[in-house]
Tab-separated table of C-alpha atoms in Angstrom:
chain	number	residue	atom	x	y	z
A	1	UNK	CA	9.255	22.192	-66.426
A	2	UNK	CA	12.134	24.312	-65.401
A	3	UNK	CA	9.596	27.203	-65.005
A	4	UNK	CA	7.505	25.061	-62.545
A	5	UNK	CA	10.588	23.886	-60.525
A	6	UNK	CA	11.568	27.614	-60.107
A	7	UNK	CA	8.123	28.549	-59.017
A	8	UNK	CA	8.168	25.677	-56.491
A	9	UNK	CA	11.588	26.665	-55.098
A	10	UNK	CA	10.449	30.234	-54.730
A	11	UNK	CA	7.483	29.236	-52.773
A	12	UNK	CA	9.402	26.873	-50.473
A	13	UNK	CA	11.944	29.674	-49.711
A	14	UNK	CA	9.096	32.200	-48.965
A	15	UNK	CA	7.284	29.617	-46.713
A	16	UNK	CA	10.651	28.991	-44.725
A	17	UNK	CA	11.155	32.781	-44.407
A	18	UNK	CA	7.591	33.182	-43.103
A	19	UNK	CA	8.036	30.319	-40.539
A	20	UNK	CA	11.300	31.862	-39.175
A	21	UNK	CA	9.776	35.278	-38.979
A	22	UNK	CA	6.837	33.684	-36.939
A	23	UNK	CA	8.976	31.868	-34.417
A	24	UNK	CA	9.497	34.173	-31.460
A	25	UNK	CA	13.041	34.823	-30.369
A	26	UNK	CA	13.838	34.770	-26.688
A	27	UNK	CA	16.154	37.514	-25.505
A	28	UNK	CA	18.938	36.462	-23.066
A	29	UNK	CA	17.179	38.408	-20.217
A	30	UNK	CA	14.172	36.193	-20.785
A	31	UNK	CA	15.943	32.867	-20.188
A	32	UNK	CA	14.733	30.878	-17.262
A	33	UNK	CA	16.494	31.904	-14.120
A	34	UNK	CA	19.441	29.400	-12.865
A	35	UNK	CA	18.053	26.668	-10.649
A	36	UNK	CA	19.589	24.171	-8.384
A	37	UNK	CA	17.595	21.438	-9.920
A	38	UNK	CA	19.512	20.114	-12.927
A	39	UNK	CA	16.500	18.608	-14.649
A	40	UNK	CA	14.427	21.961	-14.665
A	41	UNK	CA	14.293	24.052	-17.823
A	42	UNK	CA	17.117	21.958	-19.211
A	43	UNK	CA	16.646	22.641	-22.838
A	44	UNK	CA	20.362	22.869	-23.431
A	45	UNK	CA	22.072	19.689	-21.854
A	46	UNK	CA	25.606	20.253	-20.871
A	47	UNK	CA	25.087	23.951	-19.979
A	48	UNK	CA	23.132	23.646	-16.897
A	49	UNK	CA	24.096	25.750	-14.012
A	50	UNK	CA	24.377	24.561	-10.411
A	51	UNK	CA	24.302	27.775	-8.352
A	52	UNK	CA	24.121	25.887	-4.979
A	53	UNK	CA	26.703	23.289	-5.867
A	54	UNK	CA	30.132	23.077	-4.113
A	55	UNK	CA	32.846	24.815	-5.754
A	56	UNK	CA	34.975	22.408	-7.970
A	57	UNK	CA	37.924	21.149	-6.084
A	58	UNK	CA	37.049	22.814	-2.829
A	59	UNK	CA	35.493	21.602	0.514
A	60	UNK	CA	32.151	23.481	0.843
A	61	UNK	CA	32.019	22.974	4.622
A	62	UNK	CA	28.321	21.922	4.007
A	63	UNK	CA	28.218	19.667	7.153
A	64	UNK	CA	28.871	22.815	9.326
A	65	UNK	CA	27.351	25.772	7.400
A	66	UNK	CA	24.066	25.962	5.589
A	67	UNK	CA	23.635	27.823	2.326
A	68	UNK	CA	21.973	31.367	2.621
A	69	UNK	CA	18.265	30.996	2.892
A	70	UNK	CA	18.130	27.384	4.214
A	71	UNK	CA	15.623	26.518	6.718
A	72	UNK	CA	18.077	24.411	8.675
A	73	UNK	CA	20.926	26.572	9.726
A	74	UNK	CA	24.024	25.718	11.846
A	75	UNK	CA	25.706	22.269	11.942
A	76	UNK	CA	23.804	19.421	10.240
A	77	UNK	CA	21.857	17.460	12.873
A	78	UNK	CA	19.335	14.801	11.869
A	79	UNK	CA	17.829	15.096	15.417
A	80	UNK	CA	16.866	18.640	15.070
A	81	UNK	CA	16.150	18.706	11.199
A	82	UNK	CA	13.004	20.568	10.263
A	83	UNK	CA	11.268	18.497	7.605
A	84	UNK	CA	10.379	20.521	4.495
A	85	UNK	CA	6.874	21.069	3.042
A	86	UNK	CA	7.579	19.789	-0.525
A	87	UNK	CA	5.392	16.591	0.044
A	88	UNK	CA	2.640	18.085	2.267
A	89	UNK	CA	-0.897	17.151	0.993
A	90	UNK	CA	-2.619	20.160	-0.621
A	91	UNK	CA	-4.887	22.091	1.849
A	92	UNK	CA	-8.297	20.499	2.157
A	93	UNK	CA	-7.246	17.097	0.797
A	94	UNK	CA	-9.808	14.470	1.376
A	95	UNK	CA	-9.430	10.572	1.893
A	96	UNK	CA	-9.775	8.775	-1.401
A	97	UNK	CA	-9.057	5.211	-0.039
A	98	UNK	CA	-12.659	3.821	0.749
A	99	UNK	CA	-11.304	1.417	3.306
A	100	UNK	CA	-9.570	4.096	5.326
A	101	UNK	CA	-12.649	6.322	4.951
A	102	UNK	CA	-14.955	3.490	6.211
A	103	UNK	CA	-12.746	2.787	9.153
A	104	UNK	CA	-12.750	6.419	10.171
A	105	UNK	CA	-16.489	6.558	9.950
A	106	UNK	CA	-16.742	3.500	12.261
A	107	UNK	CA	-18.145	1.097	9.733
A	108	UNK	CA	-17.350	-2.635	9.586
A	109	UNK	CA	-14.774	-3.499	6.957
A	110	UNK	CA	-14.411	-6.928	5.330
A	111	UNK	CA	-11.458	-8.382	3.453
A	112	UNK	CA	-11.929	-11.347	1.141
A	113	UNK	CA	-8.933	-13.637	1.119
A	114	UNK	CA	-7.232	-14.438	-2.122
A	115	UNK	CA	-5.188	-17.555	-1.177
A	116	UNK	CA	-4.147	-19.522	-4.115
A	117	UNK	CA	-5.133	-17.864	-7.433
A	118	UNK	CA	-2.692	-15.823	-9.649
A	119	UNK	CA	-5.245	-15.229	-12.370
A	120	UNK	CA	-6.273	-11.584	-12.725
A	121	UNK	CA	-9.803	-12.457	-13.793
A	122	UNK	CA	-10.287	-14.422	-10.605
A	123	UNK	CA	-8.835	-11.610	-8.606
A	124	UNK	CA	-11.085	-9.135	-10.331
A	125	UNK	CA	-14.200	-11.225	-9.745
A	126	UNK	CA	-13.282	-11.228	-6.035
A	127	UNK	CA	-12.661	-7.533	-6.076
A	128	UNK	CA	-16.113	-6.831	-7.533
A	129	UNK	CA	-17.982	-9.333	-5.232
A	130	UNK	CA	-18.714	-6.866	-2.430
A	131	UNK	CA	-15.711	-7.006	-0.072
A	132	UNK	CA	-13.975	-3.756	0.999
A	133	UNK	CA	-10.542	-4.930	0.289
A	134	UNK	CA	-8.926	-7.971	-1.089
A	135	UNK	CA	-6.547	-9.813	1.332
A	136	UNK	CA	-3.846	-11.092	-1.002
A	137	UNK	CA	-2.141	-13.925	0.844
A	138	UNK	CA	1.728	-13.538	0.664
A	139	UNK	CA	2.639	-15.121	3.953
A	140	UNK	CA	1.428	-18.694	3.355
A	141	UNK	CA	1.353	-18.557	-0.466
A	142	UNK	CA	4.256	-19.242	-2.881
A	143	UNK	CA	3.187	-16.572	-5.532
A	144	UNK	CA	5.666	-13.859	-6.232
A	145	UNK	CA	5.187	-9.967	-6.370
A	146	UNK	CA	5.076	-9.861	-10.122
A	147	UNK	CA	1.942	-12.147	-10.076
A	148	UNK	CA	0.396	-9.824	-7.314
A	149	UNK	CA	1.210	-6.835	-9.161
A	150	UNK	CA	-0.453	-8.157	-12.439
A	151	UNK	CA	-3.644	-8.861	-10.561
A	152	UNK	CA	-3.821	-5.494	-8.851
A	153	UNK	CA	-3.298	-3.504	-11.982
A	154	UNK	CA	-5.963	-5.418	-14.105
A	155	UNK	CA	-8.819	-3.783	-12.146
A	156	UNK	CA	-7.472	-1.111	-9.647
A	157	UNK	CA	-10.794	0.644	-9.330
A	158	UNK	CA	-12.732	-2.537	-8.521
A	159	UNK	CA	-15.152	-2.131	-5.540
A	160	UNK	CA	-12.480	-3.755	-3.278
A	161	UNK	CA	-9.104	-2.054	-3.003
A	162	UNK	CA	-5.960	-4.209	-3.151
A	163	UNK	CA	-4.603	-5.250	0.144
A	164	UNK	CA	-2.023	-7.900	1.193
A	165	UNK	CA	-0.694	-9.938	4.149
A	166	UNK	CA	3.062	-9.736	3.861
A	167	UNK	CA	5.394	-12.480	5.251
A	168	UNK	CA	7.121	-10.313	7.976
A	169	UNK	CA	8.191	-6.701	9.019
A	170	UNK	CA	10.646	-6.288	6.192
A	171	UNK	CA	11.583	-3.345	4.041
A	172	UNK	CA	11.714	-5.488	0.947
A	173	UNK	CA	8.215	-7.174	1.452
A	174	UNK	CA	6.413	-4.076	2.564
A	175	UNK	CA	7.893	-1.631	-0.186
A	176	UNK	CA	7.325	-4.301	-2.904
A	177	UNK	CA	3.654	-4.397	-1.773
A	178	UNK	CA	3.133	-0.574	-1.573
A	179	UNK	CA	5.064	0.149	-4.828
A	180	UNK	CA	2.775	-2.482	-6.594
A	181	UNK	CA	-0.298	-0.544	-5.460
A	182	UNK	CA	-1.406	-2.109	-2.068
A	183	UNK	CA	-3.579	0.241	0.012
A	184	UNK	CA	-4.032	-2.201	2.912
A	185	UNK	CA	-0.994	-3.776	4.566
A	186	UNK	CA	-1.452	-6.719	7.073
A	187	UNK	CA	1.672	-7.638	9.022
A	188	UNK	CA	1.712	-11.000	10.878
A	189	UNK	CA	3.217	-12.101	14.103
A	190	UNK	CA	4.153	-8.604	15.494
A	191	UNK	CA	5.701	-9.439	18.920
A	192	UNK	CA	6.802	-6.141	20.190
A	193	UNK	CA	6.577	-2.412	20.067
A	194	UNK	CA	9.828	-2.417	18.104
A	195	UNK	CA	8.481	-4.664	15.382
A	196	UNK	CA	5.307	-2.525	15.202
A	197	UNK	CA	7.554	0.578	14.577
A	198	UNK	CA	9.483	-1.344	11.967
A	199	UNK	CA	6.326	-2.165	10.148
A	200	UNK	CA	5.168	1.490	10.399
A	201	UNK	CA	8.586	2.809	9.227
A	202	UNK	CA	8.442	0.676	5.903
A	203	UNK	CA	4.746	1.460	5.314
A	204	UNK	CA	4.898	5.371	5.527
A	205	UNK	CA	6.899	7.945	3.748
A	206	UNK	CA	8.917	10.528	5.893
A	207	UNK	CA	8.485	12.245	8.223
A	208	UNK	CA	6.405	9.431	9.854
A	209	UNK	CA	8.161	6.493	8.311
A	210	UNK	CA	11.139	5.549	6.249
A	211	UNK	CA	9.541	4.374	3.021
A	212	UNK	CA	11.786	4.995	0.014
A	213	UNK	CA	10.452	7.102	-2.921
A	214	UNK	CA	11.382	4.544	-5.546
A	215	UNK	CA	8.466	4.540	-7.869
A	216	UNK	CA	6.548	1.466	-9.191
A	217	UNK	CA	3.216	0.899	-10.633
A	218	UNK	CA	1.434	2.578	-7.650
A	219	UNK	CA	2.546	5.925	-9.072
A	220	UNK	CA	1.167	5.175	-12.591
A	221	UNK	CA	-1.772	6.975	-13.887
A	222	UNK	CA	-3.525	3.718	-14.233
A	223	UNK	CA	-3.273	3.144	-10.485
A	224	UNK	CA	-2.928	5.832	-8.137
A	225	UNK	CA	-0.916	8.460	-10.002
A	226	UNK	CA	-3.950	10.607	-10.700
A	227	UNK	CA	-5.526	10.658	-7.211
A	228	UNK	CA	-6.491	14.255	-6.049
A	229	UNK	CA	-3.486	15.773	-4.370
A	230	UNK	CA	-0.977	13.320	-5.747
A	231	UNK	CA	-0.057	9.790	-4.692
A	232	UNK	CA	3.157	10.809	-2.800
A	233	UNK	CA	1.551	13.654	-1.036
A	234	UNK	CA	-1.552	11.867	0.129
A	235	UNK	CA	-0.795	8.197	0.561
A	236	UNK	CA	0.345	8.523	4.238
A	237	UNK	CA	-3.229	9.634	5.025
A	238	UNK	CA	-4.760	6.916	2.979
A	239	UNK	CA	-2.742	3.644	3.547
A	240	UNK	CA	-4.126	1.272	6.207
A	241	UNK	CA	-1.720	-0.610	8.388
A	242	UNK	CA	-3.047	-3.730	10.352
A	243	UNK	CA	-0.705	-5.430	12.788
A	244	UNK	CA	-1.446	-8.973	13.852
A	245	UNK	CA	-0.996	-10.195	17.469
A	246	UNK	CA	-0.617	-14.005	17.415
A	247	UNK	CA	1.991	-14.891	20.231
A	248	UNK	CA	2.403	-14.820	23.866
A	249	UNK	CA	5.122	-12.182	23.315
A	250	UNK	CA	2.696	-10.106	21.340
A	251	UNK	CA	0.177	-10.389	24.088
A	252	UNK	CA	2.606	-9.103	26.565
A	253	UNK	CA	3.442	-6.038	24.455
A	254	UNK	CA	-0.155	-5.493	23.192
A	255	UNK	CA	-0.636	-2.208	24.744
A	256	UNK	CA	2.558	-0.771	23.311
A	257	UNK	CA	2.038	-2.322	19.920
A	258	UNK	CA	-1.392	-0.698	19.633
A	259	UNK	CA	-0.065	2.738	20.633
A	260	UNK	CA	2.372	2.960	17.764
A	261	UNK	CA	1.450	6.085	15.651
A	262	UNK	CA	0.629	4.865	12.078
A	263	UNK	CA	-1.005	1.652	13.300
A	264	UNK	CA	-4.581	1.708	11.998
A	265	UNK	CA	-5.893	-1.516	13.518
A	266	UNK	CA	-4.836	-4.446	15.583
A	267	UNK	CA	-5.841	-7.871	14.486
A	268	UNK	CA	-6.520	-10.631	17.110
A	269	UNK	CA	-5.392	-13.728	15.338
A	270	UNK	CA	-7.971	-16.313	15.948
A	271	UNK	CA	-6.075	-19.340	14.729
A	272	UNK	CA	-2.466	-18.579	15.976
A	273	UNK	CA	-3.414	-17.393	19.353
A	274	UNK	CA	-4.754	-20.822	19.854
A	275	UNK	CA	-1.643	-22.324	18.141
A	276	UNK	CA	0.713	-20.288	20.411
A	277	UNK	CA	-1.272	-20.545	23.687
A	278	UNK	CA	-2.334	-24.257	23.394
A	279	UNK	CA	-5.954	-23.528	24.092
A	280	UNK	CA	-8.951	-23.831	21.738
A	281	UNK	CA	-11.497	-21.098	21.050
A	282	UNK	CA	-14.174	-20.707	23.738
A	283	UNK	CA	-11.816	-21.794	26.555
A	284	UNK	CA	-11.255	-19.166	29.279
A	285	UNK	CA	-7.400	-19.070	28.646
A	286	UNK	CA	-8.032	-18.503	24.963
A	287	UNK	CA	-10.656	-15.759	25.504
A	288	UNK	CA	-8.375	-14.128	27.830
A	289	UNK	CA	-5.855	-13.822	25.096
A	290	UNK	CA	-8.470	-12.344	22.679
A	291	UNK	CA	-9.659	-9.868	25.310
A	292	UNK	CA	-6.042	-8.642	25.873
A	293	UNK	CA	-5.823	-7.793	22.286
A	294	UNK	CA	-9.284	-6.100	22.559
A	295	UNK	CA	-8.195	-4.038	25.571
A	296	UNK	CA	-5.091	-2.771	23.895
A	297	UNK	CA	-6.871	-1.663	20.797
A	298	UNK	CA	-9.706	0.049	22.812
A	299	UNK	CA	-7.169	1.887	25.173
A	300	UNK	CA	-5.215	3.073	22.007
A	301	UNK	CA	-8.302	4.212	20.017
A	302	UNK	CA	-7.411	1.827	17.229
A	303	UNK	CA	-9.727	-0.408	15.226
A	304	UNK	CA	-10.013	-4.083	16.191
A	305	UNK	CA	-9.824	-6.891	13.620
A	306	UNK	CA	-10.679	-10.683	13.615
A	307	UNK	CA	-12.044	-13.353	11.558
A	308	UNK	CA	-15.501	-12.811	9.804
A	309	UNK	CA	-17.069	-15.213	12.319
A	310	UNK	CA	-16.583	-12.619	14.822
A	311	UNK	CA	-18.643	-9.750	12.993
A	312	UNK	CA	-20.957	-9.592	15.935
A	313	UNK	CA	-18.313	-9.735	18.628
A	314	UNK	CA	-18.340	-6.314	20.649
A	315	UNK	CA	-15.896	-3.727	19.249
A	316	UNK	CA	-14.561	-5.732	16.311
A	317	UNK	CA	-14.927	-3.605	13.130
A	318	UNK	CA	-12.738	-5.235	10.469
A	319	UNK	CA	-12.656	-8.837	9.362
A	320	UNK	CA	-10.896	-11.317	7.220
A	321	UNK	CA	-13.470	-13.450	5.229
A	322	UNK	CA	-12.782	-16.846	3.553
A	323	UNK	CA	-10.787	-17.715	0.457
A	324	UNK	CA	-11.725	-17.662	-3.148
A	325	UNK	CA	-12.182	-21.461	-3.223
A	326	UNK	CA	-14.539	-21.218	-0.228
A	327	UNK	CA	-16.387	-18.398	-1.830
A	328	UNK	CA	-16.920	-20.449	-4.952
A	329	UNK	CA	-18.206	-23.455	-2.982
A	330	UNK	CA	-20.521	-21.152	-1.006
A	331	UNK	CA	-21.715	-19.325	-4.031
A	332	UNK	CA	-22.566	-22.504	-6.069
A	333	UNK	CA	-24.304	-24.135	-3.043
A	334	UNK	CA	-26.481	-20.906	-2.765
A	335	UNK	CA	-27.163	-20.812	-6.474
A	336	UNK	CA	-28.134	-24.451	-6.951
A	337	UNK	CA	-30.150	-24.688	-3.773
A	338	UNK	CA	-31.643	-28.179	-3.591
A	339	UNK	CA	-30.001	-29.241	-6.890
A	340	UNK	CA	-26.587	-28.963	-5.282
A	341	UNK	CA	-24.705	-32.304	-4.859
A	342	UNK	CA	-27.366	-34.329	-6.640
A	343	UNK	CA	-25.003	-36.052	-9.201
A	344	UNK	CA	-25.817	-39.413	-10.518
A	345	UNK	CA	-23.823	-42.365	-9.081
A	346	UNK	CA	-22.551	-44.804	-11.571
A	347	UNK	CA	-22.105	-48.406	-10.239
A	348	UNK	CA	-18.765	-48.798	-12.177
A	349	UNK	CA	-15.824	-46.624	-12.989
A	350	UNK	CA	-13.910	-43.814	-11.221
A	351	UNK	CA	-16.977	-41.950	-10.255
A	352	UNK	CA	-18.615	-44.926	-8.682
A	353	UNK	CA	-16.529	-44.400	-5.380
A	354	UNK	CA	-17.227	-40.719	-4.934
A	355	UNK	CA	-18.943	-39.654	-1.961
């Protein structure tokens, strides 16, 4: 027994020696060069060098003097800052959002409205029904962003891309939507050029906008993290921003709203333009309001959106279709044909009074 143990011990020692011999040693001169990024090549925490850091206990005068080799020299000035190339899309990057691509090609885009459901299965059924994007309703619905995010991540590569109508031109609303994976942002009741700029700012990353690079499931590999060129680098070219003109103030500033860089399309709000003007569809005053939005989009070279009922109206190329409940009713009626609504009518009981 002792002999066997001795043999085993010798083998173990020899094996360890062989392993050490095969492990390449890294001479000091082959160590990675110092870097200003504390998270790069940091195999030895606590020993990272910061060659461009301010000297300890000393004013570096960085506000007035740039480090050697910096692009932006002289006193710091946001107004003259030359934006860097770190987040540029790779050369030759192509559009990967099919809605943006279809709009650029001049096609007619439809968005199916998910109004009341929070069930991922219902969302995915809508998203694979044939629409270009799903208009998840967050303005007039009480669902939260957690529910919206769960639906979108269940079937991110369904035929229809995730889209949403937010409640207002707000950093929190728009960034919640985008970080959860929305590729189409619809902003209601935009009354001025300033509000259109605000919507644009929270929709786009710098330098066009002010969206914060905070992460979220949009960056995950299961959503858009694996898109060609990278999500952060390409999303500014792929996101679709639709602003809705719904009020008299919006009509007054329609030309300036439509011209804001980053606005993809202008939506003539069929219901609320009647609500805010006091005139019904088809009347001269109402039609004038719609034509003001039409003219603004036309002059700015932007796409023009409206309800699906206007799909044959001149120059309208993007539309909001009906809700999931309306789609179910239409689908069942189409499926059953003459058998639809032929239920038996009892003479007594709760079903006796059904119409």
